[in-house]
Coordinates of N, CA, C and O in Angstrom, one line a residue:
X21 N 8.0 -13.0 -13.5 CA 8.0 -12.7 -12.1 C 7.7 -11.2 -11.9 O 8.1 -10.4 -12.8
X22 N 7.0 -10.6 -10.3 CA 7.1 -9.5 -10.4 C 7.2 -9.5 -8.8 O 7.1 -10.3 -7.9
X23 N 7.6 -8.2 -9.0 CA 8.2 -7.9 -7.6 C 7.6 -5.7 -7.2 O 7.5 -4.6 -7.8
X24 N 7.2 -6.5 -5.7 CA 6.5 -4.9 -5.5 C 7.8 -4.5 -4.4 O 8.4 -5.3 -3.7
X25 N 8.0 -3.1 -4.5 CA 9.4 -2.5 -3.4 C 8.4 -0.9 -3.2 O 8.1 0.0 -3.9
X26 N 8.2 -1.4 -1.5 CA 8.2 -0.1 -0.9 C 9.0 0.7 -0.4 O 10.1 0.5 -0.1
X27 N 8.4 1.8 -0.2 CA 9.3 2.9 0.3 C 8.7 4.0 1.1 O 7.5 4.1 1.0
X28 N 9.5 4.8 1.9 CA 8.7 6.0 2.5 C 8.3 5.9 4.2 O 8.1 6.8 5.0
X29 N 8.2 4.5 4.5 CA 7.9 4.4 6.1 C 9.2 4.9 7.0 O 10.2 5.4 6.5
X30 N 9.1 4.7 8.4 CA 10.1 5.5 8.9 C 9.6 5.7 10.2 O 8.8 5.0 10.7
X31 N 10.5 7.1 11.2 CA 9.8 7.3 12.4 C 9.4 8.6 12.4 O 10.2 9.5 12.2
X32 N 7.8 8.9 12.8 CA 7.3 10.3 12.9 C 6.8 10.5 14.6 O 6.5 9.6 15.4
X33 N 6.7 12.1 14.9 CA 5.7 12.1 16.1 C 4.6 12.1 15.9 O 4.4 11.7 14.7
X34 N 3.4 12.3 16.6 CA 2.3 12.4 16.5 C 1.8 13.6 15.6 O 2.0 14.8 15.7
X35 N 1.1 13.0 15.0 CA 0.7 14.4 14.2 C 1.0 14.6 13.3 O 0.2 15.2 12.6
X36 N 2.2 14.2 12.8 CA 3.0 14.3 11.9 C 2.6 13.6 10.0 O 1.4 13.4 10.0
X37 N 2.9 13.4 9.2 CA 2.9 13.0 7.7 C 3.9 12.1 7.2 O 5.1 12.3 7.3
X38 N 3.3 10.9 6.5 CA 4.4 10.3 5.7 C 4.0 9.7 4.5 O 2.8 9.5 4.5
X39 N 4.8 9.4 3.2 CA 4.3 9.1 2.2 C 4.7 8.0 1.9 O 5.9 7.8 1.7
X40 N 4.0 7.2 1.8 CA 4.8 5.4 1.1 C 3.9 5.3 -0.1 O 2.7 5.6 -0.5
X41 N 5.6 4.6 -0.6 CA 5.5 4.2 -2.0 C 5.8 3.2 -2.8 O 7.0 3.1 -2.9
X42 N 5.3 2.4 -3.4 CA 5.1 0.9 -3.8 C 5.1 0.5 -5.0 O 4.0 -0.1 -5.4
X43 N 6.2 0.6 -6.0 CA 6.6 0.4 -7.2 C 6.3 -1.3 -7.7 O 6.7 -2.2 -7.0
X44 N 5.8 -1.4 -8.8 CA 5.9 -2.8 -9.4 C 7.3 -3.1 -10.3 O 8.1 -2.2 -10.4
X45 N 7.4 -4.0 -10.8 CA 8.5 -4.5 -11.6 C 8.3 -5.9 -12.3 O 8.1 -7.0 -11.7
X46 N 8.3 -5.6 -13.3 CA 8.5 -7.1 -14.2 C 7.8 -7.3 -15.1 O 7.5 -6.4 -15.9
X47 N 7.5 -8.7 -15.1 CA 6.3 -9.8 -16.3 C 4.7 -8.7 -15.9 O 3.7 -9.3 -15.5
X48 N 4.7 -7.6 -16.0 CA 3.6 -6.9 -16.2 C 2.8 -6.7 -17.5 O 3.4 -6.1 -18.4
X49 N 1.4 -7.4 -17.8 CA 1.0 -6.4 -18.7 C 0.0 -5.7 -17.9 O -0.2 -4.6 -18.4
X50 N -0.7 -5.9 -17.1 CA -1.4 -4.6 -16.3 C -1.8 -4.9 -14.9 O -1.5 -6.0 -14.4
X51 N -2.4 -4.2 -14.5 CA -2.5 -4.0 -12.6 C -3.7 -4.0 -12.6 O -4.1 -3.1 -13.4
X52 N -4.9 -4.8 -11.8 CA -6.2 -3.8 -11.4 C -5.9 -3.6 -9.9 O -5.0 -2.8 -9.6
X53 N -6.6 -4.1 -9.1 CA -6.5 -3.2 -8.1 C -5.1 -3.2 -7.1 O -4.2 -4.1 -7.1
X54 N -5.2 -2.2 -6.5 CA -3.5 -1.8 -5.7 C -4.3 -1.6 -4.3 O -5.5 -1.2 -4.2
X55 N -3.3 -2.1 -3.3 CA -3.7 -1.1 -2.0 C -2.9 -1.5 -0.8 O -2.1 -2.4 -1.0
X56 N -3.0 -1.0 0.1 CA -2.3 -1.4 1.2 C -2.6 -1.6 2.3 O -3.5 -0.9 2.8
X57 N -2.2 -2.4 2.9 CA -2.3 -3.3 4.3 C -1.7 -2.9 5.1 O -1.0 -1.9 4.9
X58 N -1.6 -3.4 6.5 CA -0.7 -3.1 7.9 C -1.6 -4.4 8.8 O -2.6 -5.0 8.9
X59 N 0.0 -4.0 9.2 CA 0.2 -5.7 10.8 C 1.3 -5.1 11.9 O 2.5 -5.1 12.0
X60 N 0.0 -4.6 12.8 CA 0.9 -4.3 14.2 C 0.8 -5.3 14.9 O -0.1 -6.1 15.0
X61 N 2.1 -5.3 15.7 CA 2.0 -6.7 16.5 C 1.2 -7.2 17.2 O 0.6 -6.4 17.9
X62 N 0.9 -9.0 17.2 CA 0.0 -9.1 17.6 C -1.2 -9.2 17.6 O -1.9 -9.6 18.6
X63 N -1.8 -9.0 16.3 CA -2.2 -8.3 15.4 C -3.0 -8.7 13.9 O -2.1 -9.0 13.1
X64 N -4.1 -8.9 13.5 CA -3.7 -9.8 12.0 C -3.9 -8.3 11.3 O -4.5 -7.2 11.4
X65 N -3.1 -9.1 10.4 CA -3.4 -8.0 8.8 C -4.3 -7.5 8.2 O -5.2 -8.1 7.6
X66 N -4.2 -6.1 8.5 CA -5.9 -5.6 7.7 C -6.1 -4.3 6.7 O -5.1 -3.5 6.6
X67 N -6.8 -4.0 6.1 CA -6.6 -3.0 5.1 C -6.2 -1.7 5.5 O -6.5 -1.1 6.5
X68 N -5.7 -1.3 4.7 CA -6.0 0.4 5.0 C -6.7 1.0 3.8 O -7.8 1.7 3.9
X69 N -6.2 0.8 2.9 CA -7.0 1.4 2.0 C -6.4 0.8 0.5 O -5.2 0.4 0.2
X70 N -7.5 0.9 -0.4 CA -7.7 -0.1 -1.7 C -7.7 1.0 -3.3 O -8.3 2.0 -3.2
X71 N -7.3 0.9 -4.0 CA -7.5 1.5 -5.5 C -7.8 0.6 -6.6 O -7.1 -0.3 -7.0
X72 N -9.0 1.0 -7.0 CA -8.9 0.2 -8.7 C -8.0 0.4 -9.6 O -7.0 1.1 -9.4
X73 N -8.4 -0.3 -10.7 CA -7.5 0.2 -12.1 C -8.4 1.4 -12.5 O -8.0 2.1 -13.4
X74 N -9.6 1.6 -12.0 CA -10.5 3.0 -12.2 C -10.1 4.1 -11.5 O -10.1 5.2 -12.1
X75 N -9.7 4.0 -10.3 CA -9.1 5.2 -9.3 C -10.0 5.1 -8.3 O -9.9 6.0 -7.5
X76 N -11.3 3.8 -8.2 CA -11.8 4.4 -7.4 C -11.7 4.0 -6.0 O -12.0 2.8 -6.1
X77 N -11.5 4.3 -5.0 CA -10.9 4.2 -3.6 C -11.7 3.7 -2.5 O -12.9 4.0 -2.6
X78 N -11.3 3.0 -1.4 CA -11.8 2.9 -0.3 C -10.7 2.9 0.9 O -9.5 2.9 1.0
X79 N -11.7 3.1 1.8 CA -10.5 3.5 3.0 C -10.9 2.7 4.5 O -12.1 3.0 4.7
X80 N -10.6 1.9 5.4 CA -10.4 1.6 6.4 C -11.1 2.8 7.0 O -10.6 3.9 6.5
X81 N -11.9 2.9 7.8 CA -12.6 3.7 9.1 C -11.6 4.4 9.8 O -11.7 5.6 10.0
X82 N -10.6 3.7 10.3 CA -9.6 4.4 11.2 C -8.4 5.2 10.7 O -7.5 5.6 11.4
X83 N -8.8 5.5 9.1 CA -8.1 6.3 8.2 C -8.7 7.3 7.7 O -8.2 8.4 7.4
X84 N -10.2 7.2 7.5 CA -10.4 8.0 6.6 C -10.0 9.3 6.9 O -9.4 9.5 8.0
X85 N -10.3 10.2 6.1 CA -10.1 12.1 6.1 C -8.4 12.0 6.7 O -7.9 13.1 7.0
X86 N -7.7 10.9 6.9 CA -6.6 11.2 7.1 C -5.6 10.4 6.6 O -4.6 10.2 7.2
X87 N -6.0 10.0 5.6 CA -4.9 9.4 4.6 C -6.0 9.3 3.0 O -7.2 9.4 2.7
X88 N -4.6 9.1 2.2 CA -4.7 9.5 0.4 C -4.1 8.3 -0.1 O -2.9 8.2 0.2
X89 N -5.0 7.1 -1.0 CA -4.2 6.5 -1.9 C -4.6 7.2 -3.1 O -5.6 7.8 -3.3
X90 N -3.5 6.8 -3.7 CA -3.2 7.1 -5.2 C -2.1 6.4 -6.1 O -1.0 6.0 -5.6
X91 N -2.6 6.4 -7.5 CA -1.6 5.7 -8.4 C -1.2 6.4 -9.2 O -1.8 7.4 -9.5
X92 N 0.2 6.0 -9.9 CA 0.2 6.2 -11.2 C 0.9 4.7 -12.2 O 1.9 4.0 -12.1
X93 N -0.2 4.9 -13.2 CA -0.3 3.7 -13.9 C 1.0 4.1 -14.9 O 1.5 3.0 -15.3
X94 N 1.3 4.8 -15.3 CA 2.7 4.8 -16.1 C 3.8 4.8 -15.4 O 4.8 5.3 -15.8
X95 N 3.8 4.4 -14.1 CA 5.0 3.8 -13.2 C 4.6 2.8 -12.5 O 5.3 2.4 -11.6
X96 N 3.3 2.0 -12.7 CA 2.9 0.6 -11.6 C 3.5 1.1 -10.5 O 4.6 0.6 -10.0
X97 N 2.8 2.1 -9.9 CA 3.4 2.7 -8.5 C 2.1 3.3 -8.2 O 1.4 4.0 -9.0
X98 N 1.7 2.8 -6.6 CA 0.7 3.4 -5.6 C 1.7 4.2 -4.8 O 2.9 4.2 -4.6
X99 N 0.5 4.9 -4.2 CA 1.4 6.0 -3.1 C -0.3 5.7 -1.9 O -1.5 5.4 -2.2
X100 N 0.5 5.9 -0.8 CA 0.1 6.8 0.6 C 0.2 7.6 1.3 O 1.3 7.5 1.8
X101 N -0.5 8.5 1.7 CA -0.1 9.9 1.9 C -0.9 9.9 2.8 O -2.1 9.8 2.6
X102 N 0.0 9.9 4.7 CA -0.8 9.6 5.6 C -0.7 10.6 5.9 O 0.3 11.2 5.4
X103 N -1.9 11.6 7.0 CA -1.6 13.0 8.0 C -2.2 12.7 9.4 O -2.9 11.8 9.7
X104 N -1.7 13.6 10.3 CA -2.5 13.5 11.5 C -2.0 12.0 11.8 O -2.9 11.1 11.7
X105 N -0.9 11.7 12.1 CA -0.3 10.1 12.0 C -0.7 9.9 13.6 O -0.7 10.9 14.2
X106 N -1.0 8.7 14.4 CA -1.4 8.6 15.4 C -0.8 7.3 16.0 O -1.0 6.2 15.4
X107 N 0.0 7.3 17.3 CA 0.7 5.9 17.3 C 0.0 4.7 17.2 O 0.6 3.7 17.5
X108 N -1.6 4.6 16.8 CA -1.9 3.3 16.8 C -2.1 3.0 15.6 O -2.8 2.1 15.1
X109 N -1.2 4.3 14.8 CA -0.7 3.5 13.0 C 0.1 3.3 13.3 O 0.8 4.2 12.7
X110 N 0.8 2.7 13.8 CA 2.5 2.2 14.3 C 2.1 0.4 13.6 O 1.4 -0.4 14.2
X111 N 2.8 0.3 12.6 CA 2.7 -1.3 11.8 C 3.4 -1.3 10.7 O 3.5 -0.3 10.1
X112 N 3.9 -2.1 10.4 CA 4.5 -2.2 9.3 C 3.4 -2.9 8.0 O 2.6 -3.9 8.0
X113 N 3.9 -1.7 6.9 CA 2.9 -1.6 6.2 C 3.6 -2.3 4.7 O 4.7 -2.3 4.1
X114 N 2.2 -2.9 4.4 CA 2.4 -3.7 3.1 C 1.4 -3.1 2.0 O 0.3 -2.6 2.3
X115 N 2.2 -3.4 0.2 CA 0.9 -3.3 -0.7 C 1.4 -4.2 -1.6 O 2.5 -4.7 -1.8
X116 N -0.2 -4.5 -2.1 CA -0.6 -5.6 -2.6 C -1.0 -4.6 -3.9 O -1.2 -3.4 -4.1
X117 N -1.0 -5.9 -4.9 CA -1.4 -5.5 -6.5 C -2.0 -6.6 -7.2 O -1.7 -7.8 -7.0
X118 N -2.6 -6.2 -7.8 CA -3.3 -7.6 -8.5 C -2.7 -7.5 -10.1 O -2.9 -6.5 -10.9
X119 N -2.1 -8.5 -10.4 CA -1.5 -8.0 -12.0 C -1.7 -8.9 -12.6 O -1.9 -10.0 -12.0
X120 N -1.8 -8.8 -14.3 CA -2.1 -9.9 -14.9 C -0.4 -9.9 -15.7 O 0.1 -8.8 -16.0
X121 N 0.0 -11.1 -15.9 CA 1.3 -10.5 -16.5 C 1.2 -11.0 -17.7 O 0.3 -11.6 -18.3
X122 N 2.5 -10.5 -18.3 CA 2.5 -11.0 -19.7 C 2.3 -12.2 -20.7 O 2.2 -12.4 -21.9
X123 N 2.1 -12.8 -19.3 CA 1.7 -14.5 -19.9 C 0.3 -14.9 -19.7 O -0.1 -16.0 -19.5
X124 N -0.5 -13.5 -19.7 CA -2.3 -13.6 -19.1 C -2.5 -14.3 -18.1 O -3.5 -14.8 -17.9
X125 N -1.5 -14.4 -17.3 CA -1.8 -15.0 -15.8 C -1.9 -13.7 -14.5 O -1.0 -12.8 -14.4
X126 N -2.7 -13.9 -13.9 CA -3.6 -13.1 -13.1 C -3.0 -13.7 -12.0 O -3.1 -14.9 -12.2
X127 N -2.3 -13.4 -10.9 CA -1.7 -13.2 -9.5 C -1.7 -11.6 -8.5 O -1.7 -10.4 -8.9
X128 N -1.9 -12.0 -7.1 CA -1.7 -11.5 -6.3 C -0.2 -11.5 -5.8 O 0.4 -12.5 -5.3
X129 N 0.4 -9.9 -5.9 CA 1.3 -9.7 -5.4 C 1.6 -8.9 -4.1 O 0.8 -8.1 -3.6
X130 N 2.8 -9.2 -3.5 CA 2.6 -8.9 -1.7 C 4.0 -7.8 -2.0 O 4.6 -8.1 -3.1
X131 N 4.5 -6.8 -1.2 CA 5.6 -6.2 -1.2 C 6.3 -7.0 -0.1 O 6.0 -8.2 0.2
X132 N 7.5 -6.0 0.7 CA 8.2 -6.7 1.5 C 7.5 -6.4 2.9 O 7.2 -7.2 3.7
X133 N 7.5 -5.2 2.8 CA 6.5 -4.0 3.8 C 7.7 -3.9 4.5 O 8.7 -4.7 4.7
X134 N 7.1 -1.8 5.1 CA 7.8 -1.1 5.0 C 7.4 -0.4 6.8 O 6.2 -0.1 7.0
X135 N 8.2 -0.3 7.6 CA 7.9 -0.1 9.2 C 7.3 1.2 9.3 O 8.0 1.9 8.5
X136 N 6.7 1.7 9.6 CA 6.0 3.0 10.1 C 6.2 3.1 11.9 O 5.7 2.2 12.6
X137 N 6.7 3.9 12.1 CA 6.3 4.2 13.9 C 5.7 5.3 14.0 O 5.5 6.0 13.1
X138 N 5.2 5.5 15.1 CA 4.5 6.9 15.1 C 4.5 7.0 16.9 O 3.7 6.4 17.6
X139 N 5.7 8.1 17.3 CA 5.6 8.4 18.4 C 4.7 9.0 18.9 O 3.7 9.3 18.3
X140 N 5.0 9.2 20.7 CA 3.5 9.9 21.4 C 4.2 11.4 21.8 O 3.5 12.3 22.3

């Protein structure tokens, strides 16, 4: 079994920075790609932004130049590193990992997701 635990969401003003963080655990033998989602209410679930097991990245439109994923693979941990936060990032934010685990079985894993507000 594996289990993903975020961290780092919270309440900011406008303008402001936050970093979420998304550790794996378990029946891991490796990760390819990581990334993270959000669902504001009302709302369906949509990307924010994605990482390979290469590093290489993509970003949702309504993020770019203002948010950073990144990994580190010697902790099965992604990070986001949002700036210029704007209340219509206001969602609770989830990441997803694609792992193969120790038993060469390949699953999609979901975290619990982690609330972001972002005042005006």
């Amino acid at each position: 079994q594996v289990q993903l635990v975020e961290s780092g969401g919270g309440l900011v003003q406008a303008g402001g920075s936050l970093r979420l963080s998304c550790a794996a655990s378990g029946s891991i033998f490796s990760i390819n790609d990581m990334g993270w989602y959000r669902q504001a209410p009302g709302k369906q679930r949509e990307l924010v932004a994605a990482i390979t097991g290469g590093g290489s990245t993509d970003y949702a439109d309504s993020v770019k130049g203002r948010c950073t994923i990144s990994r580190d693979n010697a902790k099965n941990t992604v990070y986001l590193q949002m700036n210029s936060l704007k209340p219509e990032d206001t969602a609770v934010y989830y990441c997803k990992a694609g792992v193969l685990s120790r038993q060469f079985r390949a699953s999609d894993y979901w975290g619990q997701g982690t609330q972001v507000t972002v005042s005006s």
